[in-house]
């Protein structure tokens, strides 16, 4: 009887040692904080048995979950900040419109209706209303051209008669969808870098045509300063890869190129070329919003202005 009891105790001890002790180690690994994880060298020195591998997997899973939770918390925090910024941005234009409206009525009271200050305040208010309102990121080309008209009216108050804008856009292309705030920054870039060195005297031609089925081209040409070929090549290389470029002096072009790549793909974008009389910016976009970017498409050569 004594021998049987001793054998039973040995069997129980063996079961506890081989079964419950590893399970207890696994449970401890699950409940223990990540900082309590033993070093990999100590376990490797013991041979990395199956239980050790399970424990290692538990620690690895805990570490991965901890990193994912931290990243998720950061994203939730950033999303909350974006919501706060969005709500704040709703108030900023509202305040701006009210101030411009106040200036306009003061000008009317002091100088009467139709004076230059009243017209300037009205134009500026409408310009900012288009630029800052929350709308779809794609708008009809006619809306972008109207925004350009308002922009040029503001320039006209200071440089009346110096800047001339010419438009050659087919009627059937006015409803083509383009990126919001894409044409006006290109016009602004043409004035700043092409015509400003000539005391804001010159011409700007805005054109549009279909390059091929499903592809439209919008061009902005000026008869101002040309760009050295080396600098032009550098800029076009950066516009082809705007996500990795740093065009501090041409932030508008870089911004447009990045948005085009994000929305339509890298087959479309913005490029610059010298002309015999100045420079031309070429923006290529798909004609239909639902169309897929064609990876084989190449940048077009601008049509010669007649």
mmCIF file of C-alpha atoms in Angstrom:
data_model
loop_
_atom_site.group_PDB
_atom_site.id
_atom_site.type_symbol
_atom_site.label_atom_id
_atom_site.label_comp_id
_atom_site.label_asym_id
_atom_site.label_seq_id
_atom_site.Cartn_x
_atom_site.Cartn_y
_atom_site.Cartn_z
ATOM 1 C CA UNK A 1 0.000 0.000 0.000
ATOM 2 C CA UNK A 2 2.818 2.352 0.874
ATOM 3 C CA UNK A 3 4.529 1.611 -2.403
ATOM 4 C CA UNK A 4 1.322 2.323 -4.305
ATOM 5 C CA UNK A 5 0.870 5.637 -2.499
ATOM 6 C CA UNK A 6 4.436 6.635 -3.319
ATOM 7 C CA UNK A 7 3.904 5.775 -6.976
ATOM 8 C CA UNK A 8 0.634 7.748 -7.049
ATOM 9 C CA UNK A 9 2.366 10.762 -5.543
ATOM 10 C CA UNK A 10 5.165 10.509 -8.101
ATOM 11 C CA UNK A 11 2.658 10.300 -10.954
ATOM 12 C CA UNK A 12 0.747 13.316 -9.617
ATOM 13 C CA UNK A 13 3.984 15.253 -9.222
ATOM 14 C CA UNK A 14 5.018 14.348 -12.736
ATOM 15 C CA UNK A 15 1.633 15.466 -14.129
ATOM 16 C CA UNK A 16 1.839 18.726 -12.228
ATOM 17 C CA UNK A 17 5.392 19.358 -13.406
ATOM 18 C CA UNK A 18 4.774 18.497 -17.060
ATOM 19 C CA UNK A 19 1.276 19.965 -17.434
ATOM 20 C CA UNK A 20 0.208 22.503 -14.852
ATOM 21 C CA UNK A 21 3.572 24.232 -14.492
ATOM 22 C CA UNK A 22 3.860 25.091 -18.243
ATOM 23 C CA UNK A 23 0.235 26.182 -18.255
ATOM 24 C CA UNK A 24 0.912 28.360 -15.233
ATOM 25 C CA UNK A 25 3.890 29.922 -17.046
ATOM 26 C CA UNK A 26 1.721 30.654 -20.103
ATOM 27 C CA UNK A 27 -0.989 32.205 -17.901
ATOM 28 C CA UNK A 28 1.681 34.276 -16.130
ATOM 29 C CA UNK A 29 3.022 35.436 -19.497
ATOM 30 C CA UNK A 30 -0.470 36.496 -20.567
ATOM 31 C CA UNK A 31 -1.152 38.392 -17.336
ATOM 32 C CA UNK A 32 2.318 39.863 -16.887
ATOM 33 C CA UNK A 33 3.053 43.398 -18.178
ATOM 34 C CA UNK A 34 5.096 43.732 -21.334
ATOM 35 C CA UNK A 35 8.053 45.063 -19.332
ATOM 36 C CA UNK A 36 8.281 41.709 -17.520
ATOM 37 C CA UNK A 37 9.163 39.840 -20.693
ATOM 38 C CA UNK A 38 12.352 37.758 -20.201
ATOM 39 C CA UNK A 39 15.258 38.292 -22.550
ATOM 40 C CA UNK A 40 15.445 36.210 -25.703
ATOM 41 C CA UNK A 41 19.003 35.123 -24.864
ATOM 42 C CA UNK A 42 17.965 33.440 -21.636
ATOM 43 C CA UNK A 43 15.291 31.381 -23.344
ATOM 44 C CA UNK A 44 17.518 30.467 -26.262
ATOM 45 C CA UNK A 45 20.033 29.132 -23.805
ATOM 46 C CA UNK A 46 17.389 26.695 -22.488
ATOM 47 C CA UNK A 47 16.701 25.235 -25.890
ATOM 48 C CA UNK A 48 13.449 26.990 -26.897
ATOM 49 C CA UNK A 49 11.040 24.132 -26.142
ATOM 50 C CA UNK A 50 7.419 24.225 -27.297
ATOM 51 C CA UNK A 51 6.235 25.948 -24.154
ATOM 52 C CA UNK A 52 8.952 28.563 -24.490
ATOM 53 C CA UNK A 53 7.878 29.184 -28.064
ATOM 54 C CA UNK A 54 4.268 29.619 -26.973
ATOM 55 C CA UNK A 55 5.370 32.064 -24.287
ATOM 56 C CA UNK A 56 7.490 33.948 -26.839
ATOM 57 C CA UNK A 57 4.487 34.130 -29.182
ATOM 58 C CA UNK A 58 2.385 35.515 -26.348
ATOM 59 C CA UNK A 59 4.938 38.221 -25.611
ATOM 60 C CA UNK A 60 5.294 39.064 -29.312
ATOM 61 C CA UNK A 61 1.515 39.339 -29.663
ATOM 62 C CA UNK A 62 1.313 41.569 -26.591
ATOM 63 C CA UNK A 63 4.067 43.785 -27.947
ATOM 64 C CA UNK A 64 2.350 44.053 -31.356
ATOM 65 C CA UNK A 65 -1.013 44.801 -29.764
ATOM 66 C CA UNK A 66 0.592 47.468 -27.572
ATOM 67 C CA UNK A 67 2.185 49.165 -30.595
ATOM 68 C CA UNK A 68 -1.075 48.997 -32.571
ATOM 69 C CA UNK A 69 -3.010 50.420 -29.631
ATOM 70 C CA UNK A 70 -0.539 53.276 -29.302
ATOM 71 C CA UNK A 71 -0.772 54.017 -33.027
ATOM 72 C CA UNK A 72 -4.569 53.852 -32.900
ATOM 73 C CA UNK A 73 -4.652 56.279 -29.968
ATOM 74 C CA UNK A 74 -2.432 58.705 -31.901
ATOM 75 C CA UNK A 75 -4.694 58.472 -34.951
ATOM 76 C CA UNK A 76 -7.802 59.032 -32.830
ATOM 77 C CA UNK A 77 -6.137 62.063 -31.249
ATOM 78 C CA UNK A 78 -5.112 63.431 -34.658
ATOM 79 C CA UNK A 79 -8.631 62.850 -35.991
ATOM 80 C CA UNK A 80 -10.052 64.771 -33.048
ATOM 81 C CA UNK A 81 -7.661 67.633 -33.759
ATOM 82 C CA UNK A 82 -8.722 67.624 -37.419
ATOM 83 C CA UNK A 83 -12.351 67.893 -36.345
ATOM 84 C CA UNK A 84 -11.447 70.846 -34.133
ATOM 85 C CA UNK A 85 -9.564 72.477 -37.028
ATOM 86 C CA UNK A 86 -12.511 71.874 -39.361
ATOM 87 C CA UNK A 87 -14.904 73.505 -36.901
ATOM 88 C CA UNK A 88 -12.497 76.405 -36.450
ATOM 89 C CA UNK A 89 -12.148 76.833 -40.221
ATOM 90 C CA UNK A 90 -15.919 77.189 -40.402
ATOM 91 C CA UNK A 91 -15.640 80.248 -38.183
ATOM 92 C CA UNK A 92 -12.609 81.863 -39.843
ATOM 93 C CA UNK A 93 -14.292 82.498 -43.249
ATOM 94 C CA UNK A 94 -17.480 83.563 -41.476
ATOM 95 C CA UNK A 95 -15.551 86.262 -39.623
ATOM 96 C CA UNK A 96 -13.731 87.275 -42.816
ATOM 97 C CA UNK A 97 -16.985 87.647 -44.784
ATOM 98 C CA UNK A 98 -18.495 89.779 -42.022
ATOM 99 C CA UNK A 99 -15.463 92.105 -41.945
ATOM 100 C CA UNK A 100 -15.444 92.512 -45.734
ATOM 101 C CA UNK A 101 -19.182 93.136 -45.701
ATOM 102 C CA UNK A 102 -18.648 95.803 -43.037
ATOM 103 C CA UNK A 103 -15.952 97.496 -45.165
ATOM 104 C CA UNK A 104 -18.262 97.414 -48.151
ATOM 105 C CA UNK A 105 -21.129 99.156 -46.354
ATOM 106 C CA UNK A 106 -18.798 101.760 -44.856
ATOM 107 C CA UNK A 107 -17.531 102.521 -48.361
ATOM 108 C CA UNK A 108 -21.118 102.826 -49.627
ATOM 109 C CA UNK A 109 -22.097 105.135 -46.737
ATOM 110 C CA UNK A 110 -19.037 107.362 -47.193
ATOM 111 C CA UNK A 111 -18.583 107.375 -50.983
ATOM 112 C CA UNK A 112 -21.888 106.148 -52.386
ATOM 113 C CA UNK A 113 -22.684 103.020 -54.347
ATOM 114 C CA UNK A 114 -20.458 101.873 -57.174
ATOM 115 C CA UNK A 115 -17.214 103.340 -55.820
ATOM 116 C CA UNK A 116 -13.901 101.508 -56.214
ATOM 117 C CA UNK A 117 -13.585 100.503 -52.553
ATOM 118 C CA UNK A 118 -17.082 99.021 -52.501
ATOM 119 C CA UNK A 119 -16.397 97.060 -55.671
ATOM 120 C CA UNK A 120 -13.054 95.847 -54.349
ATOM 121 C CA UNK A 121 -14.610 94.618 -51.091
ATOM 122 C CA UNK A 122 -17.393 92.848 -52.988
ATOM 123 C CA UNK A 123 -14.945 91.180 -55.382
ATOM 124 C CA UNK A 124 -12.612 90.113 -52.572
ATOM 125 C CA UNK A 125 -15.517 88.704 -50.567
ATOM 126 C CA UNK A 126 -16.718 86.632 -53.522
ATOM 127 C CA UNK A 127 -13.156 85.488 -54.260
ATOM 128 C CA UNK A 128 -12.634 84.230 -50.709
ATOM 129 C CA UNK A 129 -16.112 82.715 -50.654
ATOM 130 C CA UNK A 130 -15.184 80.482 -53.603
ATOM 131 C CA UNK A 131 -11.710 79.685 -52.281
ATOM 132 C CA UNK A 132 -12.726 78.862 -48.709
ATOM 133 C CA UNK A 133 -16.160 77.297 -49.015
ATOM 134 C CA UNK A 134 -16.401 73.578 -48.380
ATOM 135 C CA UNK A 135 -17.406 71.930 -51.625
ATOM 136 C CA UNK A 136 -16.477 68.968 -53.747
ATOM 137 C CA UNK A 137 -12.800 68.748 -54.685
ATOM 138 C CA UNK A 138 -13.831 68.606 -58.362
ATOM 139 C CA UNK A 139 -15.633 71.563 -59.923
ATOM 140 C CA UNK A 140 -16.667 72.529 -63.460
ATOM 141 C CA UNK A 141 -14.010 74.327 -65.479
ATOM 142 C CA UNK A 142 -16.373 77.288 -65.842
ATOM 143 C CA UNK A 143 -16.252 77.760 -62.034
ATOM 144 C CA UNK A 144 -12.454 77.800 -62.057
ATOM 145 C CA UNK A 145 -12.456 80.352 -64.867
ATOM 146 C CA UNK A 146 -14.875 82.539 -62.905
ATOM 147 C CA UNK A 147 -12.487 82.342 -59.963
ATOM 148 C CA UNK A 148 -9.687 83.491 -62.282
ATOM 149 C CA UNK A 149 -11.860 86.411 -63.410
ATOM 150 C CA UNK A 150 -12.309 87.545 -59.797
ATOM 151 C CA UNK A 151 -8.580 87.148 -59.177
ATOM 152 C CA UNK A 152 -7.735 89.294 -62.202
ATOM 153 C CA UNK A 153 -10.264 91.930 -61.148
ATOM 154 C CA UNK A 154 -8.318 92.338 -57.909
ATOM 155 C CA UNK A 155 -5.108 92.797 -59.897
ATOM 156 C CA UNK A 156 -6.872 95.289 -62.151
ATOM 157 C CA UNK A 157 -7.510 97.640 -59.215
ATOM 158 C CA UNK A 158 -3.737 98.079 -58.871
ATOM 159 C CA UNK A 159 -2.458 97.420 -62.393
ATOM 160 C CA UNK A 160 -5.297 98.600 -64.580
ATOM 161 C CA UNK A 161 -4.560 98.087 -68.266
ATOM 162 C CA UNK A 162 -1.232 96.324 -67.722
ATOM 163 C CA UNK A 163 -2.411 92.711 -67.537
ATOM 164 C CA UNK A 164 -4.528 91.243 -70.320
ATOM 165 C CA UNK A 165 -6.177 87.819 -70.019
ATOM 166 C CA UNK A 166 -7.268 85.980 -73.143
ATOM 167 C CA UNK A 167 -9.376 82.828 -73.100
ATOM 168 C CA UNK A 168 -9.687 80.089 -75.682
ATOM 169 C CA UNK A 169 -11.849 77.385 -74.097
ATOM 170 C CA UNK A 170 -14.421 75.488 -76.188
ATOM 171 C CA UNK A 171 -17.973 75.797 -74.938
ATOM 172 C CA UNK A 172 -18.346 72.018 -74.685
ATOM 173 C CA UNK A 173 -15.418 71.862 -72.244
ATOM 174 C CA UNK A 174 -16.763 74.327 -69.686
ATOM 175 C CA UNK A 175 -18.530 71.520 -67.820
ATOM 176 C CA UNK A 176 -15.427 69.314 -67.643
ATOM 177 C CA UNK A 177 -14.511 68.603 -64.052
ATOM 178 C CA UNK A 178 -11.160 69.894 -62.811
ATOM 179 C CA UNK A 179 -9.563 70.139 -59.397
ATOM 180 C CA UNK A 180 -10.840 73.020 -57.342
ATOM 181 C CA UNK A 181 -8.270 75.839 -57.057
ATOM 182 C CA UNK A 182 -6.069 74.509 -59.823
ATOM 183 C CA UNK A 183 -6.250 77.057 -62.669
ATOM 184 C CA UNK A 184 -6.065 80.215 -60.542
ATOM 185 C CA UNK A 185 -2.790 79.242 -58.770
ATOM 186 C CA UNK A 186 -1.208 78.554 -62.171
ATOM 187 C CA UNK A 187 -2.285 82.009 -63.362
ATOM 188 C CA UNK A 188 -0.910 83.497 -60.141
ATOM 189 C CA UNK A 189 2.389 81.685 -60.745
ATOM 190 C CA UNK A 190 2.546 83.057 -64.307
ATOM 191 C CA UNK A 191 2.069 86.610 -63.063
ATOM 192 C CA UNK A 192 4.492 86.317 -60.160
ATOM 193 C CA UNK A 193 7.367 84.657 -62.024
ATOM 194 C CA UNK A 194 6.692 85.700 -65.609
ATOM 195 C CA UNK A 195 5.151 89.163 -65.634
ATOM 196 C CA UNK A 196 6.188 90.738 -62.345
ATOM 197 C CA UNK A 197 9.793 91.203 -63.550
ATOM 198 C CA UNK A 198 8.286 93.246 -66.413
ATOM 199 C CA UNK A 199 6.378 95.528 -64.033
ATOM 200 C CA UNK A 200 3.222 93.458 -64.377
ATOM 201 C CA UNK A 201 2.868 94.217 -68.069
ATOM 202 C CA UNK A 202 1.955 91.422 -70.454
ATOM 203 C CA UNK A 203 -0.594 88.863 -71.565
ATOM 204 C CA UNK A 204 -1.933 85.589 -70.253
ATOM 205 C CA UNK A 205 -3.667 83.047 -72.471
ATOM 206 C CA UNK A 206 -5.873 80.375 -70.899
ATOM 207 C CA UNK A 207 -6.732 77.483 -73.189
ATOM 208 C CA UNK A 208 -8.223 74.008 -73.070
ATOM 209 C CA UNK A 209 -8.438 71.133 -75.528
ATOM 210 C CA UNK A 210 -8.889 67.396 -75.675
ATOM 211 C CA UNK A 211 -5.593 65.641 -76.137
ATOM 212 C CA UNK A 212 -7.176 62.230 -76.769
ATOM 213 C CA UNK A 213 -10.293 60.348 -75.786
ATOM 214 C CA UNK A 214 -10.777 60.685 -72.056
ATOM 215 C CA UNK A 215 -7.960 63.217 -71.518
ATOM 216 C CA UNK A 216 -8.252 67.009 -71.314
ATOM 217 C CA UNK A 217 -5.471 69.585 -71.257
ATOM 218 C CA UNK A 218 -5.666 73.035 -69.638
ATOM 219 C CA UNK A 219 -2.890 75.484 -70.523
ATOM 220 C CA UNK A 220 -1.826 78.830 -69.068
ATOM 221 C CA UNK A 221 0.671 80.760 -71.204
ATOM 222 C CA UNK A 222 2.341 84.119 -70.650
ATOM 223 C CA UNK A 223 4.660 86.363 -72.653
ATOM 224 C CA UNK A 224 6.897 87.213 -69.715
ATOM 225 C CA UNK A 225 10.269 85.966 -68.555
ATOM 226 C CA UNK A 226 11.536 82.587 -69.734
ATOM 227 C CA UNK A 227 13.260 80.102 -67.428
ATOM 228 C CA UNK A 228 16.813 78.788 -67.889
ATOM 229 C CA UNK A 229 16.699 75.281 -69.332
ATOM 230 C CA UNK A 230 18.578 73.768 -66.402
ATOM 231 C CA UNK A 231 16.158 75.275 -63.889
ATOM 232 C CA UNK A 232 13.210 74.246 -66.055
ATOM 233 C CA UNK A 233 14.402 70.624 -66.150
ATOM 234 C CA UNK A 234 14.817 70.616 -62.368
ATOM 235 C CA UNK A 235 11.324 71.961 -61.817
ATOM 236 C CA UNK A 236 9.697 69.481 -64.191
ATOM 237 C CA UNK A 237 11.534 66.624 -62.476
ATOM 238 C CA UNK A 238 10.165 67.771 -59.130
ATOM 239 C CA UNK A 239 6.652 68.266 -60.496
ATOM 240 C CA UNK A 240 6.783 64.687 -61.817
ATOM 241 C CA UNK A 241 7.466 63.520 -58.241
ATOM 242 C CA UNK A 242 5.872 66.260 -56.100
ATOM 243 C CA UNK A 243 5.622 64.065 -52.997
ATOM 244 C CA UNK A 244 9.432 64.101 -52.739
ATOM 245 C CA UNK A 245 10.041 67.674 -53.924
ATOM 246 C CA UNK A 246 10.507 70.957 -52.105
ATOM 247 C CA UNK A 247 9.398 73.819 -54.350
ATOM 248 C CA UNK A 248 9.227 76.644 -51.833
ATOM 249 C CA UNK A 249 9.026 79.293 -54.562
ATOM 250 C CA UNK A 250 6.385 77.372 -56.527
ATOM 251 C CA UNK A 251 4.276 75.910 -53.760
ATOM 252 C CA UNK A 252 1.088 76.367 -55.806
ATOM 253 C CA UNK A 253 2.346 74.188 -58.671
ATOM 254 C CA UNK A 254 3.653 71.545 -56.270
ATOM 255 C CA UNK A 255 0.338 71.461 -54.421
ATOM 256 C CA UNK A 256 -1.616 71.013 -57.660
ATOM 257 C CA UNK A 257 0.717 68.247 -58.866
ATOM 258 C CA UNK A 258 0.370 66.368 -55.580
ATOM 259 C CA UNK A 259 -3.425 66.581 -55.614
ATOM 260 C CA UNK A 260 -3.586 65.392 -59.224
ATOM 261 C CA UNK A 261 -1.428 62.373 -58.397
ATOM 262 C CA UNK A 262 -3.539 61.533 -55.351
ATOM 263 C CA UNK A 263 -6.863 61.809 -57.190
ATOM 264 C CA UNK A 264 -6.060 60.647 -60.730
ATOM 265 C CA UNK A 265 -2.705 58.859 -60.586
ATOM 266 C CA UNK A 266 0.804 59.668 -61.734
ATOM 267 C CA UNK A 267 -0.101 59.514 -65.443
ATOM 268 C CA UNK A 268 -1.539 63.019 -65.061
ATOM 269 C CA UNK A 269 -0.023 66.182 -63.673
ATOM 270 C CA UNK A 270 1.514 69.593 -64.385
ATOM 271 C CA UNK A 271 4.548 70.511 -66.488
ATOM 272 C CA UNK A 272 6.240 73.709 -67.665
ATOM 273 C CA UNK A 273 7.754 74.629 -71.028
ATOM 274 C CA UNK A 274 9.492 77.630 -72.506
ATOM 275 C CA UNK A 275 7.955 79.198 -75.591
ATOM 276 C CA UNK A 276 9.484 81.656 -78.077
ATOM 277 C CA UNK A 277 7.762 84.521 -76.242
ATOM 278 C CA UNK A 278 7.504 83.306 -72.648
ATOM 279 C CA UNK A 279 6.361 80.198 -70.778
ATOM 280 C CA UNK A 280 3.418 77.807 -70.725
ATOM 281 C CA UNK A 281 2.074 75.563 -67.963
ATOM 282 C CA UNK A 282 0.279 72.378 -69.055
ATOM 283 C CA UNK A 283 -2.153 70.542 -66.789
ATOM 284 C CA UNK A 284 -3.399 67.101 -67.893
ATOM 285 C CA UNK A 285 -6.508 65.543 -66.335
ATOM 286 C CA UNK A 286 -8.906 62.711 -67.157
ATOM 287 C CA UNK A 287 -12.111 64.021 -68.692
ATOM 288 C CA UNK A 288 -14.365 61.783 -66.614
ATOM 289 C CA UNK A 289 -14.156 61.622 -62.859
ATOM 290 C CA UNK A 290 -14.786 57.861 -62.862
ATOM 291 C CA UNK A 291 -12.096 57.184 -65.490
ATOM 292 C CA UNK A 292 -8.974 55.348 -64.415
ATOM 293 C CA UNK A 293 -5.567 56.909 -64.963
ATOM 294 C CA UNK A 294 -3.801 55.394 -67.973
ATOM 295 C CA UNK A 295 -0.259 54.386 -66.930
ATOM 296 C CA UNK A 296 0.922 54.484 -70.541
ATOM 297 C CA UNK A 297 -0.170 58.074 -71.111
ATOM 298 C CA UNK A 298 2.633 60.549 -71.692
ATOM 299 C CA UNK A 299 2.835 64.284 -71.158
ATOM 300 C CA UNK A 300 1.490 66.251 -74.124
ATOM 301 C CA UNK A 301 3.218 68.963 -76.098
ATOM 302 C CA UNK A 302 1.214 72.213 -75.867
ATOM 303 C CA UNK A 303 -0.523 73.414 -78.965
ATOM 304 C CA UNK A 304 1.144 76.373 -80.622
ATOM 305 C CA UNK A 305 -0.743 79.578 -80.039
ATOM 306 C CA UNK A 306 -1.932 81.191 -83.214
#
